[in-house]
Tab-separated table of C-alpha atoms in Angstrom:
chain	number	residue	atom	x	y	z
A	114	MET	CA	-0.006	-0.052	-0.030
A	115	ALA	CA	1.452	3.402	-1.060
A	116	ALA	CA	2.311	5.710	1.765
A	117	VAL	CA	0.000	8.612	2.155
A	118	PRO	CA	1.741	12.030	1.971
A	119	PRO	CA	1.612	14.190	5.051
A	120	ALA	CA	-1.012	16.902	5.188
A	121	LEU	CA	0.262	20.356	4.338
A	122	GLY	CA	-0.955	23.570	5.931
A	123	SER	CA	-3.204	25.626	3.684
A	124	TRP	CA	-0.960	28.672	4.231
A	125	GLY	CA	2.395	26.776	4.278
A	126	ALA	CA	4.763	26.096	1.492
A	127	GLY	CA	5.737	22.399	2.004
A	128	GLN	CA	5.806	22.645	5.772
A	129	GLU	CA	3.901	19.918	7.440
A	130	TYR	CA	0.837	21.134	9.294
A	131	ASP	CA	1.353	19.167	12.472
A	132	LYS	CA	4.871	20.630	12.848
A	133	GLN	CA	3.758	24.184	12.785
A	134	PRO	CA	3.783	26.040	16.138
A	135	ALA	CA	0.601	25.795	18.054
A	136	PHE	CA	-0.094	29.615	17.780
A	137	GLN	CA	0.288	29.564	14.057
A	138	ARG	CA	-2.065	26.471	13.736
A	139	LEU	CA	-4.511	28.480	15.796
A	140	LEU	CA	-4.464	31.476	13.324
A	141	THR	CA	-4.291	29.412	10.184
A	142	ALA	CA	-7.096	26.828	11.159
A	143	ALA	CA	-9.988	26.756	8.859
A	144	ASP	CA	-12.453	27.839	11.711
A	145	TRP	CA	-10.307	30.804	12.787
A	146	ARG	CA	-9.448	32.301	9.464
A	147	PRO	CA	-12.681	34.188	8.897
A	148	ALA	CA	-12.469	35.788	12.276
A	149	VAL	CA	-8.880	36.963	11.605
A	150	LYS	CA	-9.844	38.247	8.230
A	151	VAL	CA	-12.836	40.317	9.424
A	152	ALA	CA	-10.663	41.814	12.215
A	153	VAL	CA	-8.411	43.574	9.546
A	154	ALA	CA	-10.849	46.424	8.372
A	155	PRO	CA	-12.006	47.447	11.925
A	156	THR	CA	-8.219	47.568	13.048
A	157	LEU	CA	-7.481	49.716	9.976
A	158	VAL	CA	-10.184	52.123	10.922
A	159	LEU	CA	-8.736	52.645	14.442
A	160	LEU	CA	-5.266	53.114	13.055
A	161	ALA	CA	-6.505	55.574	10.393
A	162	ALA	CA	-8.301	57.552	13.013
A	163	ALA	CA	-5.132	57.678	15.217
A	164	LEU	CA	-3.088	58.648	12.112
A	165	ILE	CA	-5.376	61.541	11.328
A	166	ALA	CA	-5.258	62.866	14.907
A	167	ALA	CA	-1.447	62.546	14.977
A	168	ILE	CA	-0.597	64.361	11.751
A	169	PRO	CA	-1.009	67.934	13.153
A	170	SER	CA	2.056	69.071	15.155
A	171	ASP	CA	1.046	72.529	16.260
A	172	TYR	CA	-0.301	71.524	19.718
A	173	GLN	CA	-0.490	73.776	22.856
A	174	TYR	CA	2.536	74.739	24.969
A	175	GLU	CA	4.798	75.232	21.854
A	176	TYR	CA	5.672	78.631	23.475
A	177	ARG	CA	7.466	76.665	26.253
A	178	PHE	CA	8.065	73.129	25.002
A	179	GLN	CA	8.898	71.713	21.602
A	180	SER	CA	5.994	69.818	20.049
A	181	ALA	CA	6.045	66.113	20.491
A	182	GLY	CA	7.433	64.009	17.787
A	183	PHE	CA	5.232	61.934	15.400
A	184	GLY	CA	5.931	58.641	17.457
A	185	GLU	CA	4.610	60.291	20.631
A	186	ARG	CA	1.653	61.791	18.982
A	187	PHE	CA	0.749	58.517	17.208
A	188	GLY	CA	1.075	56.491	20.349
A	189	SER	CA	-1.125	58.940	22.114
A	190	ALA	CA	-3.596	58.919	19.262
A	191	VAL	CA	-3.948	55.120	19.302
A	192	SER	CA	-4.868	55.323	22.948
A	193	MET	CA	-7.424	57.983	22.105
A	194	ALA	CA	-8.786	55.936	19.249
A	195	LEU	CA	-9.593	53.145	21.836
A	196	ASN	CA	-12.091	55.619	23.360
A	197	ALA	CA	-14.392	54.523	20.607
A	198	LEU	CA	-14.487	51.088	22.117
A	199	GLY	CA	-15.273	52.235	25.637
A	200	ALA	CA	-11.700	52.744	26.959
A	201	PRO	CA	-10.948	55.869	29.058
A	202	PHE	CA	-7.988	58.052	27.787
A	203	ARG	CA	-5.539	58.895	30.613
A	204	LEU	CA	-3.100	61.834	30.436
A	205	GLY	CA	-0.569	62.373	33.271
A	206	TYR	CA	1.748	65.173	33.943
A	207	GLN	CA	4.632	64.897	36.436
A	208	SER	CA	6.055	68.229	37.436
A	209	PRO	CA	9.778	68.751	38.055
A	210	LEU	CA	9.087	71.443	40.663
A	211	GLY	CA	8.428	69.254	43.638
A	212	HIS	CA	11.236	68.400	45.993
A	213	ASP	CA	10.795	64.618	45.415
A	214	ARG	CA	9.246	64.999	41.890
A	215	THR	CA	5.999	63.278	43.013
A	216	ASP	CA	3.681	66.135	42.121
A	217	ARG	CA	1.311	64.777	39.374
A	218	LEU	CA	-1.671	65.764	37.541
A	219	GLU	CA	-3.712	62.859	36.159
A	220	ILE	CA	-6.705	63.382	33.765
A	221	ALA	CA	-9.139	60.524	32.785
A	222	LEU	CA	-11.388	61.315	29.866
A	223	ARG	CA	-14.399	59.244	28.967
A	224	VAL	CA	-16.183	60.108	25.835
A	225	LEU	CA	-17.026	57.987	22.897
A	226	PRO	CA	-15.953	59.480	19.527
A	227	MET	CA	-19.038	57.857	17.846
A	228	THR	CA	-17.914	58.630	14.309
A	229	VAL	CA	-15.046	56.221	14.828
A	230	THR	CA	-17.328	53.708	16.572
A	231	VAL	CA	-19.860	53.707	13.715
A	232	LEU	CA	-17.120	53.237	11.138
A	233	TRP	CA	-15.614	50.461	13.146
A	234	CYS	CA	-19.028	48.674	13.358
A	235	LEU	CA	-19.552	49.273	9.654
A	236	ALA	CA	-16.278	47.826	8.674
A	237	LEU	CA	-16.960	44.805	10.865
A	238	TRP	CA	-20.411	44.367	9.583
A	239	LEU	CA	-19.300	44.455	5.829
A	240	GLY	CA	-16.540	42.030	6.661
A	241	LEU	CA	-18.876	39.595	8.342
A	242	ARG	CA	-21.341	39.808	5.523
A	243	ALA	CA	-18.723	38.999	3.043
A	244	GLY	CA	-17.432	36.081	5.050
A	245	LEU	CA	-20.946	34.791	5.542
A	246	ARG	CA	-21.586	34.637	1.792
A	247	ARG	CA	-18.439	32.817	1.146
A	248	ARG	CA	-19.185	30.257	3.912
A	249	LYS	CA	-22.800	29.727	2.801
A	250	ALA	CA	-21.622	29.001	-0.606
A	251	VAL	CA	-19.653	25.997	0.684
A	252	VAL	CA	-21.487	24.606	3.753
A	253	GLY	CA	-24.974	26.224	3.364
A	254	GLN	CA	-26.944	27.682	6.205
A	255	LEU	CA	-25.507	28.051	9.738
A	256	THR	CA	-27.095	26.533	12.739
A	257	ARG	CA	-27.428	28.484	16.080
A	258	GLY	CA	-24.457	26.532	17.454
A	259	GLN	CA	-22.252	27.492	14.431
A	260	ALA	CA	-23.419	31.054	14.589
A	261	ALA	CA	-22.515	31.290	18.267
A	262	ALA	CA	-19.146	29.671	17.802
A	263	GLU	CA	-18.259	32.151	14.970
A	264	ALA	CA	-19.412	35.021	17.197
A	265	LEU	CA	-17.185	33.773	19.977
A	266	ARG	CA	-14.231	33.445	17.744
A	267	THR	CA	-14.749	36.958	16.212
A	268	ALA	CA	-15.101	38.441	19.721
A	269	LEU	CA	-12.003	36.861	21.076
A	270	VAL	CA	-9.810	37.875	17.939
A	271	LEU	CA	-11.028	41.546	18.076
A	272	ALA	CA	-10.610	41.617	21.979
A	273	ALA	CA	-7.109	40.479	21.464
A	274	VAL	CA	-6.512	43.193	18.776
A	275	SER	CA	-7.885	45.901	21.132
A	276	GLY	CA	-5.678	44.578	23.946
A	277	LEU	CA	-2.679	44.617	21.713
A	278	LEU	CA	-3.303	48.157	20.583
A	279	GLY	CA	-3.808	49.203	24.116
A	280	LEU	CA	-0.447	47.755	25.257
A	281	LEU	CA	1.439	49.121	22.218
A	282	GLY	CA	-0.226	52.466	22.293
A	283	GLY	CA	0.337	55.195	24.817
A	284	THR	CA	3.624	57.162	25.265
A	285	GLU	CA	5.932	58.703	27.778
A	286	TRP	CA	7.394	61.991	26.662
A	287	ASN	CA	10.151	64.182	28.245
A	288	PRO	CA	9.761	67.484	26.454
A	289	SER	CA	12.966	69.404	25.969
A	290	GLY	CA	12.128	72.519	28.017
A	291	ARG	CA	13.001	75.959	26.765
A	292	ALA	CA	13.937	78.697	29.245
A	293	ALA	CA	10.920	79.674	31.331
A	294	LYS	CA	9.586	83.173	30.988
A	295	PRO	CA	10.833	85.199	33.962
A	296	ASP	CA	7.527	87.223	34.146
A	297	TYR	CA	5.610	83.992	34.657
A	298	PHE	CA	7.755	81.587	36.489
A	299	GLY	CA	10.308	84.004	37.972
A	300	ASP	CA	13.782	82.854	39.121
A	301	PHE	CA	12.319	79.625	40.569
A	302	GLY	CA	11.214	78.559	37.190
A	303	SER	CA	14.735	78.788	35.752
A	304	GLY	CA	16.033	76.666	38.623
A	305	ALA	CA	13.282	74.015	38.072
A	306	GLN	CA	14.412	73.652	34.446
A	307	LYS	CA	17.965	72.967	35.586
A	308	SER	CA	16.851	70.436	38.114
A	309	GLY	CA	14.785	68.292	35.837
A	310	GLN	CA	12.164	68.068	33.076
A	311	PRO	CA	8.496	67.363	33.353
A	312	LEU	CA	7.195	63.835	32.184
A	313	ILE	CA	4.068	63.553	30.235
A	314	THR	CA	2.337	60.061	29.915
A	315	ALA	CA	-0.617	59.115	27.828
A	316	GLY	CA	-2.433	55.714	27.684
A	317	SER	CA	-5.813	54.026	27.888
A	318	GLY	CA	-7.677	51.692	30.114
A	319	TRP	CA	-7.239	48.763	27.611
A	320	LEU	CA	-8.818	46.278	29.873
A	321	GLU	CA	-12.170	48.016	29.425
A	322	ALA	CA	-11.568	48.312	25.649
A	323	VAL	CA	-10.964	44.557	25.457
A	324	ALA	CA	-14.216	43.782	27.419
A	325	TRP	CA	-16.451	46.251	25.415
A	326	THR	CA	-14.850	45.082	22.156
A	327	ALA	CA	-15.662	41.420	22.892
A	328	VAL	CA	-19.330	42.361	23.693
A	329	LEU	CA	-19.803	44.616	20.626
A	330	ALA	CA	-18.087	42.336	18.209
A	331	GLY	CA	-19.758	39.264	19.542
A	332	LEU	CA	-23.152	40.650	19.323
A	333	LEU	CA	-22.740	41.978	15.885
A	334	ALA	CA	-21.228	38.708	14.714
A	335	PHE	CA	-24.000	36.672	15.992
A	336	LEU	CA	-26.581	39.065	14.463
A	337	VAL	CA	-24.904	38.504	11.033
A	338	HIS	CA	-23.983	34.760	11.299
A	339	GLY	CA	-27.188	33.879	13.174
A	340	THR	CA	-29.542	35.442	10.501
A	341	ASP	CA	-30.849	32.141	9.367
A	342	ALA	CA	-31.415	30.935	13.022
A	343	LEU	CA	-33.251	34.130	13.797
A	344	ARG	CA	-35.440	33.798	10.639
A	345	TRP	CA	-36.266	30.168	11.624
A	346	ALA	CA	-37.204	31.382	15.146
A	347	ALA	CA	-39.260	34.238	13.737
A	348	TRP	CA	-41.103	31.727	11.388
A	349	ARG	CA	-42.038	29.486	14.269
A	350	SER	CA	-43.182	32.247	16.765
A	351	ARG	CA	-45.457	35.113	16.062
A	352	ALA	CA	-44.092	36.948	19.061
A	353	VAL	CA	-40.449	36.569	17.887
A	354	ARG	CA	-41.388	37.625	14.420
A	355	GLY	CA	-43.102	40.792	15.747
A	356	TRP	CA	-39.956	41.815	17.692
A	357	ALA	CA	-37.665	41.068	14.893
A	358	VAL	CA	-39.655	43.179	12.434
A	359	SER	CA	-40.027	45.956	14.971
A	360	ALA	CA	-36.282	45.907	15.623
A	361	LEU	CA	-35.503	46.165	11.929
A	362	ALA	CA	-38.078	48.949	11.451
A	363	ALA	CA	-36.625	50.879	14.468
A	364	GLY	CA	-33.061	50.417	13.220
A	365	GLN	CA	-34.091	52.043	9.862
A	366	ALA	CA	-35.752	54.950	11.548
A	367	LEU	CA	-32.846	55.444	13.962
A	368	ALA	CA	-30.211	55.410	11.214
A	369	VAL	CA	-32.000	58.235	9.329
A	370	THR	CA	-32.896	60.225	12.497
A	371	VAL	CA	-29.273	60.035	13.856
A	372	GLY	CA	-27.794	60.941	10.558
A	373	LEU	CA	-30.003	63.891	10.101
A	374	SER	CA	-29.350	65.145	13.692
A	375	SER	CA	-25.559	64.744	13.138
A	376	VAL	CA	-25.699	66.811	9.875
A	377	THR	CA	-27.647	69.474	11.694
A	378	ALA	CA	-25.062	69.493	14.662
A	379	PHE	CA	-22.210	69.765	12.099
A	380	VAL	CA	-23.908	72.767	10.276
A	381	LEU	CA	-24.363	74.469	13.695
A	382	VAL	CA	-20.700	73.845	14.647
A	383	ALA	CA	-19.341	75.035	11.350
A	384	ALA	CA	-21.460	78.129	11.583
A	385	THR	CA	-20.533	79.094	15.105
A	386	SER	CA	-16.950	77.804	15.598
A	387	GLU	CA	-14.142	80.376	15.899
A	388	SER	CA	-11.537	78.267	13.986
A	389	GLY	CA	-11.289	75.515	11.574
A	390	ALA	CA	-9.686	73.198	14.310
A	391	GLN	CA	-12.926	73.018	16.190
A	392	THR	CA	-14.817	72.051	13.091
A	393	GLY	CA	-12.371	69.362	12.389
A	394	ILE	CA	-12.466	67.999	15.882
A	395	SER	CA	-16.176	67.990	15.782
A	396	LEU	CA	-16.109	65.415	12.936
A	397	ALA	CA	-15.063	62.658	15.407
A	398	PHE	CA	-18.124	63.384	17.601
A	399	LEU	CA	-20.820	64.168	15.121
A	400	PRO	CA	-23.230	61.438	16.400
A	401	ASN	CA	-22.617	62.612	19.977
A	402	LEU	CA	-23.558	66.153	19.109
A	403	GLY	CA	-26.542	65.167	17.012
A	404	LEU	CA	-27.967	62.824	19.674
A	405	ASN	CA	-27.528	65.531	22.368
A	406	LEU	CA	-29.228	68.052	20.039
A	407	LEU	CA	-32.027	65.612	19.390
A	408	GLY	CA	-32.524	64.725	23.100
A	409	PHE	CA	-32.606	68.466	23.947
A	410	GLY	CA	-35.191	69.121	21.252
A	411	SER	CA	-37.248	66.171	22.584
A	412	GLY	CA	-37.395	67.871	25.959
A	413	ALA	CA	-34.825	66.007	27.914
A	414	THR	CA	-32.752	67.839	30.473
A	415	PHE	CA	-29.082	68.614	29.795
A	416	ARG	CA	-27.142	68.306	33.054
A	417	ALA	CA	-23.696	69.709	33.761
A	418	HIS	CA	-22.094	68.195	36.963
A	419	SER	CA	-18.999	69.401	38.933
A	420	GLY	CA	-17.726	67.703	41.940
A	421	LEU	CA	-14.570	68.458	44.129
A	422	SER	CA	-13.090	66.384	46.884
A	423	GLY	CA	-9.687	66.373	48.543
A	424	SER	CA	-7.638	65.333	51.518
A	425	ASP	CA	-4.810	67.062	53.296
A	426	GLY	CA	-2.091	65.181	55.153
A	427	SER	CA	-1.350	68.139	57.281
A	428	ARG	CA	-4.763	67.638	58.951
A	429	GLY	CA	-4.223	64.109	59.840
A	430	ASP	CA	-5.231	62.894	56.329
A	431	SER	CA	-8.566	64.285	56.855
A	432	SER	CA	-10.979	64.751	53.913
A	433	TRP	CA	-12.373	68.053	52.863
A	434	GLY	CA	-15.725	66.595	52.142
A	435	ASP	CA	-17.443	66.469	48.874
A	436	ARG	CA	-18.462	69.771	47.080
A	437	SER	CA	-20.623	69.311	44.102
A	438	SER	CA	-22.805	71.565	41.914
A	439	GLU	CA	-25.233	70.824	39.095
A	440	THR	CA	-26.719	72.814	36.379
A	441	ASP	CA	-29.731	71.723	34.551
A	442	PHE	CA	-31.068	73.152	31.211
A	443	SER	CA	-33.958	71.882	29.083
A	444	PHE	CA	-36.095	72.921	26.127
A	445	PHE	CA	-38.709	74.339	28.350
A	446	ASP	CA	-36.207	76.755	29.928
A	447	LEU	CA	-36.188	78.848	26.650
A	448	HIS	CA	-39.261	80.967	27.395
A	449	ASP	CA	-37.104	84.168	28.215
A	450	LEU	CA	-34.185	83.481	25.871
A	451	THR	CA	-33.452	83.597	22.216
A	452	GLY	CA	-35.670	81.439	20.050
A	453	ASP	CA	-32.933	80.050	17.899
A	454	TRP	CA	-32.632	76.914	19.897
A	455	ARG	CA	-36.296	76.198	19.672
A	456	TRP	CA	-35.565	74.880	16.175
A	457	ALA	CA	-34.189	71.800	17.902
A	458	GLY	CA	-37.771	70.762	18.525
A	459	LEU	CA	-38.067	70.109	14.762
A	460	LEU	CA	-35.665	67.225	15.089
A	461	ALA	CA	-38.086	65.500	17.611
A	462	LEU	CA	-41.007	65.955	15.160
A	463	VAL	CA	-38.973	64.574	12.325
A	464	SER	CA	-37.962	61.582	14.406
A	465	ALA	CA	-41.568	60.858	15.284
A	466	ALA	CA	-42.679	61.357	11.641
A	467	LEU	CA	-40.009	58.965	10.306
A	468	LEU	CA	-40.918	56.296	12.998
A	469	GLY	CA	-44.562	56.490	11.947
A	470	ARG	CA	-43.699	56.400	8.294
A	471	VAL	CA	-41.749	53.132	8.773
A	472	ALA	CA	-44.549	51.626	10.717
A	473	PHE	CA	-47.024	52.579	8.101
A	474	ARG	CA	-45.020	51.271	5.114
A	475	ARG	CA	-44.455	47.850	6.870
A	476	GLY	CA	-48.208	47.600	7.669
A	477	LEU	CA	-47.607	46.908	11.444
A	478	ASP	CA	-50.615	46.236	13.605
A	479	ALA	CA	-51.181	47.853	17.026
A	480	ALA	CA	-49.173	45.182	18.983
A	481	ASP	CA	-46.217	45.521	16.616
A	482	ARG	CA	-46.359	49.315	16.744
A	483	LEU	CA	-46.023	49.165	20.493
A	484	ARG	CA	-43.082	46.925	20.147
A	485	LEU	CA	-41.648	49.342	17.601
A	486	ALA	CA	-42.040	52.168	20.078
A	487	ALA	CA	-40.379	50.168	22.886
A	488	VAL	CA	-37.456	49.173	20.808
A	489	HIS	CA	-37.040	52.762	19.373
A	490	ALA	CA	-37.190	54.398	22.704
A	491	GLY	CA	-34.886	51.845	24.433
A	492	ALA	CA	-32.191	52.042	21.622
A	493	LEU	CA	-32.269	55.842	21.381
A	494	THR	CA	-32.095	56.208	25.160
A	495	LEU	CA	-28.972	53.934	25.240
A	496	LEU	CA	-27.310	55.899	22.572
A	497	MET	CA	-28.088	59.266	24.180
A	498	THR	CA	-26.872	57.880	27.538
A	499	VAL	CA	-23.317	57.038	26.206
A	500	SER	CA	-23.122	60.158	24.176
A	501	GLY	CA	-22.101	62.322	27.122
A	502	VAL	CA	-18.648	63.129	28.535
A	503	LEU	CA	-16.909	62.496	31.887
A	504	MET	CA	-13.603	63.912	32.892
A	505	THR	CA	-11.801	63.227	36.204
A	506	ARG	CA	-8.784	65.269	37.229
A	507	THR	CA	-6.634	64.212	40.120
A	508	THR	CA	-3.783	66.398	41.546
A	509	SER	CA	-1.199	64.995	43.963
A	510	SER	CA	1.197	67.405	45.601
A	511	SER	CA	3.909	66.868	48.103
A	512	GLY	CA	4.267	70.539	48.801
A	513	TRP	CA	7.644	71.708	50.291
A	514	ILE	CA	10.091	69.749	52.196
A	515	GLY	CA	8.573	68.440	55.386
A	516	SER	CA	5.024	69.228	54.439
A	517	ALA	CA	2.314	66.585	54.054
A	518	ARG	CA	0.957	65.143	50.763
A	519	MET	CA	-2.248	66.752	49.369
A	520	GLU	CA	-4.656	65.194	46.931
A	521	ILE	CA	-7.415	66.957	45.133
A	522	SER	CA	-9.936	65.154	42.878
A	523	GLN	CA	-12.265	67.026	40.525
A	524	GLU	CA	-14.946	65.316	38.403
A	525	GLU	CA	-16.981	67.129	35.628
A	526	SER	CA	-19.528	65.526	33.422
A	527	GLY	CA	-21.950	66.763	30.835
A	528	GLY	CA	-24.879	64.947	29.208
A	529	LEU	CA	-28.534	64.345	29.172
A	530	ALA	CA	-30.187	63.157	32.403
A	531	PHE	CA	-31.226	59.565	31.966
A	532	VAL	CA	-34.712	59.698	33.453
A	533	SER	CA	-35.645	62.679	31.379
A	534	VAL	CA	-34.227	61.027	28.235
A	535	LEU	CA	-36.187	57.826	28.779
A	536	VAL	CA	-39.414	59.634	29.367
A	537	ALA	CA	-38.990	62.033	26.358
A	538	ASN	CA	-38.058	59.228	24.018
A	539	ALA	CA	-40.969	56.996	25.186
A	540	VAL	CA	-43.446	59.870	24.625
A	541	TRP	CA	-42.246	60.664	21.202
A	542	ALA	CA	-41.897	57.034	20.161
A	543	LEU	CA	-45.451	56.247	21.178
A	544	ALA	CA	-46.733	59.387	19.339
A	545	GLY	CA	-44.859	58.431	16.137
A	546	ALA	CA	-45.714	54.724	16.255
A	547	LEU	CA	-49.444	55.142	17.222
A	548	LEU	CA	-50.647	58.399	15.911
A	549	VAL	CA	-48.731	58.947	12.669
A	550	PRO	CA	-49.823	55.708	10.838
A	551	PRO	CA	-53.502	56.450	11.169
A	552	LEU	CA	-52.874	60.002	9.951
A	553	LEU	CA	-50.993	58.869	6.900
A	554	ALA	CA	-53.799	56.329	6.141
A	555	ALA	CA	-56.389	59.047	6.420
A	556	PHE	CA	-54.295	61.396	4.275
A	557	ARG	CA	-53.882	58.716	1.593
A	558	GLY	CA	-57.679	57.652	1.855
A	559	ARG	CA	-57.228	54.069	2.721
A	560	GLY	CA	-56.742	51.866	5.770
A	561	ALA	CA	-53.771	51.873	7.987
A	562	GLY	CA	-52.235	48.967	6.250
A	563	ALA	CA	-53.046	45.327	6.456
A	564	PRO	CA	-51.829	43.937	9.709
A	565	GLN	CA	-49.077	41.324	9.649
A	566	GLY	CA	-50.810	38.142	9.133
A	567	ALA	CA	-49.731	34.593	9.837
A	568	VAL	CA	-47.110	33.035	7.689
A	569	PRO	CA	-48.563	30.248	5.519
A	570	TYR	CA	-47.598	26.765	6.676
A	571	ALA	CA	-44.469	25.226	5.092
A	572	GLU	CA	-41.959	22.687	6.022
A	573	SER	CA	-39.121	25.180	5.940
A	574	PRO	CA	-39.162	29.031	5.924
A	575	PHE	CA	-36.399	29.043	3.227
């Protein structure tokens, strides 16, 4: 009997598959190749966003320090790009003025640049759809187990990529200090420059990026690969079919609404900004601005919070106590102000009209329109909740020789209040889903559309 030649790796050139390293076998295995391929495009989106942010070199403090080099700027920009996946951006400044050089300022910024998040999700979705078409051409439809396994592999690969970017990103920079200006720092500043240089650090909470990447990628991958399983479940259950149709309709209405709100926000920023740099920076946060503008026009309360706490070692490490203040502002507070901002209410009307039009075109019955309102209000509330900003500043100072250490923590946040957002979105969603379809039906002179009937019996929904 003739000897059977050894199996060769699909990516190898004459190298036996079983003699490849375990890590290489893992990446080149048939089950893992689709997950590795779909991870390329989202990773390029993050790197492209970091590259765009790192190209400008005329940042602040040029009057005293030389601008950071491209390597430092790109490393910091990679950490900032991970904000799009839920990681906080951390910036630290260590002063050379303290006697033991332990005086530090640390800033943690939490804000989602939703433009990058949307592009990341779009790149992943397109890659998943292309991979699914290739796989279905070979093996046919995927079961729930196969879809879950593919989603798990995609989540693990992309989470590993986020962790790698988080570890490789960030920077430590010792700026070459120029002579301090005497009228600002005096003679002490000149001596400080001779004693040392400041240290600037930038990084991200990459562990949080890993966790949120796994959740987002796994959910998106299961929705794509599990389409056949979801269709089968919808065919077997009227309730599942109603929720699925409502979710699709809500997604269509949300896409148009958020897109229109983002364009409106960009026009406002471009018309009122004092420099082109502000307009350029706003491009990364257009969905954030649009969602806040839509929520404000819907009647939700915009809240700015500021809190301050600290401890002083000279007082026996006692705490100063918490000092906080809040400022609330809503659409209903414009009665004695200029009427320009009242135009934001048109976005809420347009959102309700779009939701009702989608419900009318799909011919949803009363139960499905209630589901549509619930899904739309819940999804829009979630998006508006994560569109705010939170910044924490911590200052640690050792003072002069022999004095105790002092720490001051300040937290500032801005965004829409959750309860007001939920109520406003629920009211507008119910108005759009329940009132607009009958009005459209009356305007067109026919019924509100045939309700979604039962699917005819068949052995298979395909």
